[in-house]
Coordinates of C-alpha atoms in Angstrom, one line a residue:
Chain L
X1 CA -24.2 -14.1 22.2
X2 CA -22.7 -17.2 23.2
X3 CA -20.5 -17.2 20.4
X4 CA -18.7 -14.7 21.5
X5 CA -18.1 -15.3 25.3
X6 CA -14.0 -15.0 25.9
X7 CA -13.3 -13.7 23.0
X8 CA -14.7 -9.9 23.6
X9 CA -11.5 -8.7 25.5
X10 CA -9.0 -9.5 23.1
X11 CA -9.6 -7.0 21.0
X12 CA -8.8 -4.3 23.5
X13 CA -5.3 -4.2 22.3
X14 CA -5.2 -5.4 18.9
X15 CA -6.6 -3.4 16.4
X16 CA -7.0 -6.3 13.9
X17 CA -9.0 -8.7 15.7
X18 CA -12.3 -7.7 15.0
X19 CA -12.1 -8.1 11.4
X20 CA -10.1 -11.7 12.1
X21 CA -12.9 -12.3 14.4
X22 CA -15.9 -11.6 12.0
X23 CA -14.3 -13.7 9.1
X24 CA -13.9 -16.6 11.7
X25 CA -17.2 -15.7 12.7
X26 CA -18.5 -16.7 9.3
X27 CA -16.1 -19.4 9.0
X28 CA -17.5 -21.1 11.9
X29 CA -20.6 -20.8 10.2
X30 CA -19.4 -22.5 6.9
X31 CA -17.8 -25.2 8.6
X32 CA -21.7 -26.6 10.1
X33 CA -22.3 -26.7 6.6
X34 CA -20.8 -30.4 5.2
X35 CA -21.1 -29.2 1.9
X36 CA -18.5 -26.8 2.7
X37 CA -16.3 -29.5 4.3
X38 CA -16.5 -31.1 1.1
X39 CA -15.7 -28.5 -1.7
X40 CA -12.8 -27.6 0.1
X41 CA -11.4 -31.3 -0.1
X42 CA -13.0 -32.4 -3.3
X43 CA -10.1 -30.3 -6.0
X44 CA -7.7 -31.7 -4.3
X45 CA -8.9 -34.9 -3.1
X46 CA -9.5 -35.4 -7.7
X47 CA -6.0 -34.7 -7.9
X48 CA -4.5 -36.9 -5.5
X49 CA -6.5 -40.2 -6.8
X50 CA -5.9 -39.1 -10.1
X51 CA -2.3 -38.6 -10.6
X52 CA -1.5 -40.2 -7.0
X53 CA -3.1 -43.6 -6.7
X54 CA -4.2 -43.8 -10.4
X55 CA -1.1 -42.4 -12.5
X56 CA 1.5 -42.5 -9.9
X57 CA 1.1 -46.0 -8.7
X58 CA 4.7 -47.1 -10.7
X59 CA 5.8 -43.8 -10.8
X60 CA 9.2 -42.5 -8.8
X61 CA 10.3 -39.0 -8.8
X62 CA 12.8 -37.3 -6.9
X63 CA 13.9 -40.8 -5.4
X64 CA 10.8 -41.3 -3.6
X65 CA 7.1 -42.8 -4.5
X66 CA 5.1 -40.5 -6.6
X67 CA 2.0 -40.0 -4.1
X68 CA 4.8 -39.1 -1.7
X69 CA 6.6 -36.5 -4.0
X70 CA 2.8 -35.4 -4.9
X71 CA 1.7 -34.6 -1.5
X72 CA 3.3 -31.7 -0.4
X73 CA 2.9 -30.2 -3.4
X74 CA -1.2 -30.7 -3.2
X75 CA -0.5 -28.9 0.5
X76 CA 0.9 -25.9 -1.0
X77 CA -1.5 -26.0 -4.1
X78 CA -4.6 -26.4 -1.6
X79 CA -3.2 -23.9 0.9
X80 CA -2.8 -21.1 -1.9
X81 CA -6.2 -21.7 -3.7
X82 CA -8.1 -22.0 -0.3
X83 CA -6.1 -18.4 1.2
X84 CA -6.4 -16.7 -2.0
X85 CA -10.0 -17.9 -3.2
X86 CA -11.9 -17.2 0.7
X87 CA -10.3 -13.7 0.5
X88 CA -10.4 -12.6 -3.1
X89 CA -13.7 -13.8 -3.1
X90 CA -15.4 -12.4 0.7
X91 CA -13.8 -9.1 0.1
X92 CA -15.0 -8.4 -3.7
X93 CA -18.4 -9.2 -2.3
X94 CA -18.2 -7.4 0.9
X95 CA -17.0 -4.4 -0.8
X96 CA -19.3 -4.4 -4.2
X97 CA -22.0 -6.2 -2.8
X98 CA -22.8 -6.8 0.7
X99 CA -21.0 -2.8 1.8
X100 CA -19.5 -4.8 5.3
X101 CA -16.4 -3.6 4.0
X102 CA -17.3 -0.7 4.1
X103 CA -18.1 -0.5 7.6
X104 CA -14.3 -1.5 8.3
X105 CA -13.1 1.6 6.3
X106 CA -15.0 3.7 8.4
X107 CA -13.8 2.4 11.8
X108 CA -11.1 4.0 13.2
X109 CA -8.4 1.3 13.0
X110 CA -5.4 1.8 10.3
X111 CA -5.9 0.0 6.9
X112 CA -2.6 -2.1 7.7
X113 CA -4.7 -3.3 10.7
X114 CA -7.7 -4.4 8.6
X115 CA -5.3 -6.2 6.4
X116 CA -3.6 -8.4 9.4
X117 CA -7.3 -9.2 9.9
X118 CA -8.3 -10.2 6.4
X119 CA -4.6 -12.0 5.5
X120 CA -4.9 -13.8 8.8
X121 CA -8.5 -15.1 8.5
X122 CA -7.1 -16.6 4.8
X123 CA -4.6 -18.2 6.9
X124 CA -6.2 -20.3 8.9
X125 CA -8.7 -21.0 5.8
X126 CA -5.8 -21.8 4.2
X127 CA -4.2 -24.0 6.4
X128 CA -7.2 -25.9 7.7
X129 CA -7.9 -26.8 3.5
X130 CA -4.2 -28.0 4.0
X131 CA -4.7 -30.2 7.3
X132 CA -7.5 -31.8 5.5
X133 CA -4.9 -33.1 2.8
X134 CA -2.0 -33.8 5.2
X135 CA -4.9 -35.9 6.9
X136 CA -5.2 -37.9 3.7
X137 CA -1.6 -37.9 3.3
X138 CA -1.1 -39.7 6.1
X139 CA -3.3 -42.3 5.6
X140 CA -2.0 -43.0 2.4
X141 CA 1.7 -41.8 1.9
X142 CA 4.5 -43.8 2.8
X143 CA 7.4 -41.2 3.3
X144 CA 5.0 -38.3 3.8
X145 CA 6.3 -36.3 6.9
X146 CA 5.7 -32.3 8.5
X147 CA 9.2 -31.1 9.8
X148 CA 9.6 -26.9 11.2
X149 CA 10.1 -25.7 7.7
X150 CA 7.3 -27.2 6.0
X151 CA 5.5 -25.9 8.7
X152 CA 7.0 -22.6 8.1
X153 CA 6.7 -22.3 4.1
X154 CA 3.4 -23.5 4.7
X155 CA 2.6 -20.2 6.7
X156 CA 4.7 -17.9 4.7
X157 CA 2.3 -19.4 1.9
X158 CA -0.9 -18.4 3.3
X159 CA -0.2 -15.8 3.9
X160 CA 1.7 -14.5 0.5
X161 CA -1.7 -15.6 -1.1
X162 CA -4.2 -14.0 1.4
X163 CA -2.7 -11.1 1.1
X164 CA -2.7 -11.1 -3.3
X165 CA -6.4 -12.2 -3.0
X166 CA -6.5 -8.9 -0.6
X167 CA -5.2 -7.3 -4.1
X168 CA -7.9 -9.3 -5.7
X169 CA -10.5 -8.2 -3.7
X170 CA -10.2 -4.9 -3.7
X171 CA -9.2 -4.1 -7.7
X172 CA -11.8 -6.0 -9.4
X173 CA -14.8 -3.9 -10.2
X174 CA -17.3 -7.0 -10.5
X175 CA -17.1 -10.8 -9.0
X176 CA -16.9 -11.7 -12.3
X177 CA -13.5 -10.2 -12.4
X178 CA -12.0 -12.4 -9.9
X179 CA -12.0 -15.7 -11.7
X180 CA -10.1 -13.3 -14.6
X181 CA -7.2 -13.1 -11.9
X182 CA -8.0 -16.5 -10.9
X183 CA -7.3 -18.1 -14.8
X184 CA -4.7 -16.0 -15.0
X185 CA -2.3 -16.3 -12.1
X186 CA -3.7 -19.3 -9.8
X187 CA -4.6 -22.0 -12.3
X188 CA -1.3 -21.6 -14.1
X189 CA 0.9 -21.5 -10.7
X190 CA -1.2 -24.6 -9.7
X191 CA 0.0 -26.7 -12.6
X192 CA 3.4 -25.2 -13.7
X193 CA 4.8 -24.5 -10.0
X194 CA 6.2 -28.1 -9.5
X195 CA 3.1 -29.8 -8.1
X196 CA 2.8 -32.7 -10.1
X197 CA 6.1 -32.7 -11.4
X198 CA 9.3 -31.1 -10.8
X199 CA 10.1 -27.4 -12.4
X200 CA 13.4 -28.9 -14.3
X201 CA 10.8 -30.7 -16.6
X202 CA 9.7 -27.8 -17.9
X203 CA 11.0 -26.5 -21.2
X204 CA 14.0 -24.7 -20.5
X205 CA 12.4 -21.2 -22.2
X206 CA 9.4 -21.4 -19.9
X207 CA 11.5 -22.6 -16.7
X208 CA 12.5 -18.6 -16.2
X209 CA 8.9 -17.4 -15.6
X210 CA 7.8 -20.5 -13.7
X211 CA 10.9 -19.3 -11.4
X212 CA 9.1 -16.0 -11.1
X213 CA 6.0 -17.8 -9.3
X214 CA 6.0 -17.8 -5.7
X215 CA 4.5 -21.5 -5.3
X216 CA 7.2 -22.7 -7.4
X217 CA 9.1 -21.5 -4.6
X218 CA 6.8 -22.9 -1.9
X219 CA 7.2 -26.5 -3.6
X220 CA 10.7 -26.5 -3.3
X221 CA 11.0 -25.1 0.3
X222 CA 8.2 -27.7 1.3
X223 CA 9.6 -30.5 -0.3
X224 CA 13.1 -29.9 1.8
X225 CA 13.5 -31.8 5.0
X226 CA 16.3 -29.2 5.7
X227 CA 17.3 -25.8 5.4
X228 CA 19.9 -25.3 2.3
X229 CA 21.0 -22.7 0.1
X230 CA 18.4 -23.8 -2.5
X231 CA 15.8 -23.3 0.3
X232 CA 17.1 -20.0 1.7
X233 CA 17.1 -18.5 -1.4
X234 CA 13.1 -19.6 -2.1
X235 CA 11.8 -18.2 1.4
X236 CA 13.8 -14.9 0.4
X237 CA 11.8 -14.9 -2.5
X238 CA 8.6 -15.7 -0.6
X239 CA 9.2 -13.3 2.0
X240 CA 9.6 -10.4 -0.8
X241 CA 6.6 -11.3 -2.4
X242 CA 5.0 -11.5 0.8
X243 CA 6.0 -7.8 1.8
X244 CA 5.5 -6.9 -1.9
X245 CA 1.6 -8.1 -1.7
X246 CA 1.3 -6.8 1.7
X247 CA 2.5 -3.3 1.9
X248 CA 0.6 -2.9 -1.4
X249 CA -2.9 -4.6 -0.6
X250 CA -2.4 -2.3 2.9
X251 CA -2.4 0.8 0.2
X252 CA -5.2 -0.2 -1.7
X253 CA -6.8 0.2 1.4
X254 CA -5.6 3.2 2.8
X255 CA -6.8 4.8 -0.7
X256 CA -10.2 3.5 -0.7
X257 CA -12.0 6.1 -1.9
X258 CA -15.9 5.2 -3.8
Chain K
X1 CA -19.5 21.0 14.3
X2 CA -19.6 20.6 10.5
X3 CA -18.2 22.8 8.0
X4 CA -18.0 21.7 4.2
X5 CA -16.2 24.5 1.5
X6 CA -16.9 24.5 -2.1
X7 CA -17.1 20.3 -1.2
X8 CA -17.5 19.1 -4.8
X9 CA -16.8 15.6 -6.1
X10 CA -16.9 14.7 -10.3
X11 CA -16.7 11.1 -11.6
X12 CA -15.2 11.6 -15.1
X13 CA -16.9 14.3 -16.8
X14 CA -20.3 14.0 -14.0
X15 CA -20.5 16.0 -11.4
X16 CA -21.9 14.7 -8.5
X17 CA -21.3 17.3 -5.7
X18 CA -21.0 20.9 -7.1
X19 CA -19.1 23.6 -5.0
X20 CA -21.1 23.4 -2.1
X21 CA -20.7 25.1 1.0
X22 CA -22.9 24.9 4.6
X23 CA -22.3 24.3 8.0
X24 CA -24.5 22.6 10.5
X25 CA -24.3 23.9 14.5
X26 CA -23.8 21.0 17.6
X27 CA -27.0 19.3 18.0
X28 CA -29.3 20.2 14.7
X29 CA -30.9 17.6 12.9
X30 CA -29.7 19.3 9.3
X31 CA -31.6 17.8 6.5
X32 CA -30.4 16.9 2.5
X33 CA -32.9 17.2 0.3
X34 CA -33.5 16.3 -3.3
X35 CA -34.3 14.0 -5.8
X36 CA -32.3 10.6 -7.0
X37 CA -28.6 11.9 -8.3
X38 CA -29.0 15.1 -6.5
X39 CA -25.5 14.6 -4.5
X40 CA -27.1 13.9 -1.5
X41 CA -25.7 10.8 -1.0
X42 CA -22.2 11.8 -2.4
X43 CA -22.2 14.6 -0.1
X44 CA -22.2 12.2 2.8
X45 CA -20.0 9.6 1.6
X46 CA -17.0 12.0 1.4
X47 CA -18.0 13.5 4.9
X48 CA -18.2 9.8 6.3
X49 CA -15.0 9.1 4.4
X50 CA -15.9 6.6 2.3
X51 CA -15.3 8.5 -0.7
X52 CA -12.0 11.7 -1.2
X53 CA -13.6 15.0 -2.5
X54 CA -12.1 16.1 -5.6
X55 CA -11.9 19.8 -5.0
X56 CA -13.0 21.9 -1.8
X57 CA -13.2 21.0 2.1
X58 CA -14.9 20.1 5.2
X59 CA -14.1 20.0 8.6
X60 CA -16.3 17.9 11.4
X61 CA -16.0 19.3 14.7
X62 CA -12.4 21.0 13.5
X63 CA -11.2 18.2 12.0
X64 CA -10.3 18.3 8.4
X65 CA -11.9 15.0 6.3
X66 CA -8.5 14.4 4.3
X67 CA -5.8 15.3 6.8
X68 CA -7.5 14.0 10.4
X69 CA -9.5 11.0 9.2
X70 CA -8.7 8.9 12.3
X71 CA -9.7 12.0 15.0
X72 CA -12.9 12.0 12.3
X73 CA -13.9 8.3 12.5
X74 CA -14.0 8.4 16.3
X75 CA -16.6 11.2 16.3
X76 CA -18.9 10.2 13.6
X77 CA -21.5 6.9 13.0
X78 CA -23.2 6.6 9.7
X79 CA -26.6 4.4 9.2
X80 CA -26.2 3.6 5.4
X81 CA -28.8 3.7 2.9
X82 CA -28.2 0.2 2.0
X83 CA -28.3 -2.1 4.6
X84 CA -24.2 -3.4 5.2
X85 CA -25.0 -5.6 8.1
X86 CA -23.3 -8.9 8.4
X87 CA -26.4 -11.0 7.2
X88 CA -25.0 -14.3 8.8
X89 CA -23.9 -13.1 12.2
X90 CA -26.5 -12.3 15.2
X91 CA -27.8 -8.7 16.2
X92 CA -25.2 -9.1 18.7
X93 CA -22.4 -10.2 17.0
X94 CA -23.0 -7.3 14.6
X95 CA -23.0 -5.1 17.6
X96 CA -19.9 -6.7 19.0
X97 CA -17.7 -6.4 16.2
X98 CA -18.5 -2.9 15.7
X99 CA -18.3 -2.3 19.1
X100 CA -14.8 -3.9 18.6
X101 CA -13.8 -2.1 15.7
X102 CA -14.4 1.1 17.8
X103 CA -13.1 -0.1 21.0
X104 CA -16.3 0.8 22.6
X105 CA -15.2 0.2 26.5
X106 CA -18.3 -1.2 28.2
X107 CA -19.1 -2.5 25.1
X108 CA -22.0 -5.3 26.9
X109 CA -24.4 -3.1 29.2
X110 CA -24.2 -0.4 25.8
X111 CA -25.1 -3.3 23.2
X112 CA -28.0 -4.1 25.6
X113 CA -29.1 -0.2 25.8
X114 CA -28.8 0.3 22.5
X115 CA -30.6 -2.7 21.3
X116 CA -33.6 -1.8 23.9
X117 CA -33.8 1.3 22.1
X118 CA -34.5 -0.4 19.2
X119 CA -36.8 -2.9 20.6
X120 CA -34.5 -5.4 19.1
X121 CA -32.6 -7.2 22.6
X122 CA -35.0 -10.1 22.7
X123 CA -33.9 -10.8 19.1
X124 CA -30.1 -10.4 20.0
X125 CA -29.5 -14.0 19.1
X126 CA -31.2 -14.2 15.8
X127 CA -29.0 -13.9 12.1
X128 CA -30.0 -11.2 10.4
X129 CA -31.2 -12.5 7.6
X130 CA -34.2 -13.8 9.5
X131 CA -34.7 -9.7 10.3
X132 CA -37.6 -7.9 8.4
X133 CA -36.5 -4.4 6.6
X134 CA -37.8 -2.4 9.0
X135 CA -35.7 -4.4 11.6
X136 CA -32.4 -4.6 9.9
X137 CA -33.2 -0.6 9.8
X138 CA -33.2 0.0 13.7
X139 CA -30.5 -2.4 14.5
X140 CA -28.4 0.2 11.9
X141 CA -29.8 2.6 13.8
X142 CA -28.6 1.0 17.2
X143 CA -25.1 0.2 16.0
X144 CA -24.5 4.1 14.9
X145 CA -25.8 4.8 18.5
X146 CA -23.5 1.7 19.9
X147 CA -20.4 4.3 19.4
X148 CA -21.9 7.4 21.0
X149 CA -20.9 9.5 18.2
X150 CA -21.1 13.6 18.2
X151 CA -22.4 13.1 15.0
X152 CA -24.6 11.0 13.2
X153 CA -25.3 10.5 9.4
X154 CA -28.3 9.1 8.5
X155 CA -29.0 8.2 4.7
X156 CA -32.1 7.7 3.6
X157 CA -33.2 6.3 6.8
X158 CA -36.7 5.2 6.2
X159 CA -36.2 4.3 2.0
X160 CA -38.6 1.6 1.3
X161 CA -40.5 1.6 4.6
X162 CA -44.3 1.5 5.1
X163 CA -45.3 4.4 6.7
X164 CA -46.0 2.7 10.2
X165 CA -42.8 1.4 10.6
X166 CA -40.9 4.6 8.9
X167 CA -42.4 6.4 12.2
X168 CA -40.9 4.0 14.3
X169 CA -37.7 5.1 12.3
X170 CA -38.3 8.5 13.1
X171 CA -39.7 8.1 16.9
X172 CA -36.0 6.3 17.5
X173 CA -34.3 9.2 15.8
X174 CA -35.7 11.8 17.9
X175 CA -34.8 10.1 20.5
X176 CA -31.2 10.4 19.5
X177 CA -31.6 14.3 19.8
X178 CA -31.5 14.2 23.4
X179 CA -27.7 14.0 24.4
X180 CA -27.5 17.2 22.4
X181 CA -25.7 15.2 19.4
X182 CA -26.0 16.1 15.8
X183 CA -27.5 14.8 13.3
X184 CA -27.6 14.6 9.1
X185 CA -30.4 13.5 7.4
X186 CA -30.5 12.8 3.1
X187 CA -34.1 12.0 2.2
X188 CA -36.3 12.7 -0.6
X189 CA -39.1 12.1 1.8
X190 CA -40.6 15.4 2.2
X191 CA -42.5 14.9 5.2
X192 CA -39.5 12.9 6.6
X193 CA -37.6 16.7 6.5
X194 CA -40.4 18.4 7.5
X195 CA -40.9 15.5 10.9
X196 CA -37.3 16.1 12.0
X197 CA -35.3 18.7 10.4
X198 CA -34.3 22.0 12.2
X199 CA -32.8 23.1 9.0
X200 CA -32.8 21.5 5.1
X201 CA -30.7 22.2 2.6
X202 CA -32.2 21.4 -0.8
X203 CA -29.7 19.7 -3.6
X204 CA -30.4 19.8 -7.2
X205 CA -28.0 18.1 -9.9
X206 CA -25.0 18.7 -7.4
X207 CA -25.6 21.9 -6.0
X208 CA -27.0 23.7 -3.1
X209 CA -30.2 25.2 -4.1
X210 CA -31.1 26.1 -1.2
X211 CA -31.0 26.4 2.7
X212 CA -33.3 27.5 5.5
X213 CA -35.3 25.7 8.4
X214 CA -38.4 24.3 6.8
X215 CA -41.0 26.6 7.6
X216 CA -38.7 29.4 6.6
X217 CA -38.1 27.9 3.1
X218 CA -42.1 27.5 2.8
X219 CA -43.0 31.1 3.6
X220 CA -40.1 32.2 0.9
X221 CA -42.6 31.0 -1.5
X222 CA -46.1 30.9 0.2
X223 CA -47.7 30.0 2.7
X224 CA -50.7 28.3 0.8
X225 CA -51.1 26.5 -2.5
X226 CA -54.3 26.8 -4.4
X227 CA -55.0 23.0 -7.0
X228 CA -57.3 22.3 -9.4
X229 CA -57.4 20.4 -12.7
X230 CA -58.5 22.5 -16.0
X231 CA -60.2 21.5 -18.6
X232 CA -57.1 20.0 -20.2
X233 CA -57.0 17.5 -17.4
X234 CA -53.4 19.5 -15.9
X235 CA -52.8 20.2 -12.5
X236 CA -52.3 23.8 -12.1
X237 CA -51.2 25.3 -8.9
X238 CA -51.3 29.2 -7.6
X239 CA -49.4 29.7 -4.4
X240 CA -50.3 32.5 -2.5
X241 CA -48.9 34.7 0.5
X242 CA -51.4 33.8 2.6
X243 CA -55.0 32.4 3.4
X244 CA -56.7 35.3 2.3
X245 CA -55.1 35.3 -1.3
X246 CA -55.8 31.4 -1.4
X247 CA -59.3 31.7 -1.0
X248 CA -59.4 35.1 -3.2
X249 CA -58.0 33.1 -5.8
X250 CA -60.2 29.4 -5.0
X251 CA -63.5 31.9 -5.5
X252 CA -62.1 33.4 -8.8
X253 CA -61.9 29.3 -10.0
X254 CA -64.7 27.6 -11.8
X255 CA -62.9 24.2 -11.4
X256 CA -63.2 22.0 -7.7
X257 CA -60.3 23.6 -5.8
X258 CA -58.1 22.2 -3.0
X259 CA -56.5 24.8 -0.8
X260 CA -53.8 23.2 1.2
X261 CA -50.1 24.6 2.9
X262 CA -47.3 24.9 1.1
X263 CA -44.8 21.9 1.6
X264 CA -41.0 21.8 0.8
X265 CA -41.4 19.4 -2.4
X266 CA -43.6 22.9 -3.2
X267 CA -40.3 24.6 -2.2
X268 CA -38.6 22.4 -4.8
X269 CA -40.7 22.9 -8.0
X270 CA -40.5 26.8 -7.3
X271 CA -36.9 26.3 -7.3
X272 CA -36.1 24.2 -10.1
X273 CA -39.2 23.8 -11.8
X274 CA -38.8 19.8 -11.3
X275 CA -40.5 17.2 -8.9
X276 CA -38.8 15.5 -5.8
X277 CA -39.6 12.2 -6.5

């Protein structure tokens, strides 16, 4: 009962922050757990003494130290597992599983409503996977810094990948099915997206689909300490993908139908 | 207040809910009965709108389920058949999201009514995963209520309940009865109909069998059943008009007889020839 003391009026006018609030709820929950705490640093944590203070030691790219050129790229990789994961993962569960979902399609609040909710609860999973890296980063990183647009592509991130594992969630007709969409959209976009090395690298042939992926925009917008053309263009792309996903996951759930 | 058409539903080549039509008047406790995969459940998860009918109609208090859904989900509450509480949050942070979701004004003194109800306020600050069955089963009961809904489903209400605490179940839903609401029952608990139903309407394989209040349907096939086992070791029932026949018949027995009243699952084998459960 305590839990909850302030926060009951809020939702008087906003339809979405019940199902925000329950996911926080849980959240909250997690976080007393350190095991938690852990698996959410541990991925990336592997990576960065891996390829950052192993491999990279010697290493320049992009005119700056490696672990510096690696870092933001491990915020955007961590932010997008960490939003996408928590809300492909709760809402396959919730809907095949647990029926809490359920109980949200039966309220009278619109499904666009519920999805605010559900995208906005993998933000801030999202972003506090991220501040646990950008902790690390700078402890360790030289010329790692967080201006307004990393900031920015950072949110337009999260959110983008909440609302696909919204998509997730509600298309796959068994958990198992997620970690299908997980082999076969995040894993690749984690290591071809230009966060361990930069996306003119690649093979020219396979440089046109990597182009396609939205974190290979992310990791150019967040590696930017100012707004260019180059950067414009990528949050276009970003903020298309992000309408794309939304006003399609909001359908999925207008449609619901058992 | 409830109104369904030639409701029917298929999956594929199945069908689940076949052309049926019934209405149910403000305040009755209306009863759906039948087996496992009779509809009953299908039946209530398009008129709950959890699931689109594929052919056919229902309004709830005027409101038609696939053109006013919104009007619909402010009237209605649904107590599932399986449980679909938040197993890691509190009784009252259950209460308080749904409350939420509903924008129940007064949300705090109601949370506390309805969890008295229940008998459940002292545990208000428990997860419920430390609840028993029969608890997580009145704190559904209590967040349906939270809402004050004209109508009420209730699936399978008691379903894997001893029978001490399924009374309990069916104390609390009689209590509901009292603000005049209405209320729909599925069960393949007979005596669960008989307890609270004003009316039942029997399902078999999709359709409507059926529909009467209880002791109405029983006297359509006899007030009194006559039991024995022959020498074949098979139960063989007579049912009969009325007392006098049953004990006409019992004297015309060499076997041990039981003379007992006819119940609805008697209603059902009449019908279809099959058993309830």
């Amino acid at each position: 009962m305590k839990s909850l003391q302030g926060f009951e009026g809020m939702g008087r006018y906003l339809d979405w922050y019940p199902v925000f609030l329950r996911e926080m709820l849980h959240f909250r929950r997690k976080l007393l757990k350190l095991g938690y705490l852990f698996s959410a640093m541990v991925v990336p944590v592997i990576y960065l003494v891996t390829f950052g203070l192993g491999m990279g030691r010697n290493v320049q790219m992009q005119g700056t130290d490696y672990l510096s050129f690696l870092l933001p790229g491990l915020v955007a990789m961590s932010s997008m597992n960490n939003s996408y994961t928590w809300v492909a993962s709760s809402l396959n569960l919730n809907r095949l599983y647990f029926k809490t979902f359920q109980v949200l399609v039966q309220s009278p609040i619109s499904s666009s409503s519920i999805m605010i909710g559900e995208v906005l609860a993998g933000v801030v999973k999202g972003l506090f996977a991220s501040f646990l890296i950008m902790a690390v980063g700078f402890v360790l990183a030289r010329n790692f810094s967080i201006t307004p647009l990393f900031v920015t592509v950072l949110l337009l991130n999260c959110m983008l990948f909440a609302s696909f594992g919204v998509i997730t969630g509600m298309i796959t007709t068994s958990h198992e099915d997620t970690s299908t969409y997980n082999n076969f959209f995040i894993l690749p976009m984690a290591f071809f997206s230009g966060t361990f090395f930069p996306v003119d690298r690649m093979p020219e042939g396979l440089r046109a689909i990597v182009y396609l992926f939205p974190l290979t925009h992310t990791n150019i917008v967040i590696r930017k300490s100012s707004l260019d053309i180059e950067a414009l263009i990528s949050l276009a792309v970003l903020l298309f993908y992000l309408i794309v996903f939304f006003a399609y996951g909001s359908r999925l759930i207008r449609k619901y139908s058992e | 207040m409830i109104a369904l058409t030639h409701l029917t539903k298929t999956y594929g080549q199945v069908m689940a809910v076949n052309d049926v039509s019934f209405s149910v008047g403000k305040g009755e406790v209306f009863g759906l009965l039948g087996p496992n995969g009779a509809g009953k459940t299908t039946t209530i998860k398009m008129l709950t709108l959890l699931s689109r009918p594929t052919g056919g109609g229902a309004t709830i208090d005027g409101c038609d389920i696939e053109t006013r859904r919104k009007d619909i989900k402010k009237r209605i509450s649904v107590v599932p058949q399986e449980n679909n509480l938040d197993r890691e949050l509190t009784a009252y942070e259950n209460l308080m999201i749904y409350g939420m979701l509903h924008s129940i004004s007064d949300r705090v003194r109601k949370i506390q009514q309805c969890l008295e109800l229940v008998a459940l306020w002292d545990r208000r600050d428990s997860v419920i995963s430390s609840f028993s069955g029969g608890m997580q089963r009145r704190l559904l009961i209590a967040r349906a209520l939270l809402t004050e809904p004209l109508v009420l489903f209730l699936d399978e209400p008691s379903i894997g309940l001893d029978p001490l605490i399924r009374r309990q179940i069916w104390d609390i839903i009689r209590k509901t009865r009292i603000d005049g609401r209405t209320v729909v029952i599925t069960t393949h608990y007979i005596e669960e109909a008989e307890a609270l139903c004003d009316r039942v309407g029997i399902l078999a394989k999709g359709s409507l069998i059926a529909i009467d209040s209880p002791s109405n349907l029983k006297s359509m096939v006899g007030e009194f059943i006559v039991e024995f086992i022959n020498g074949d070791g098979k139960l063989i029932q007579h049912i009969c008009r009325d007392r006098e026949e049953a004990h006409a018949v019992a004297k015309g027995t060499e076997q041990a007889v039981t003379i007992r009243k006819t119940n609805l699952e008697d209603v059902f084998v009449k019908l279809t020839g099959e058993r309830i459960e």
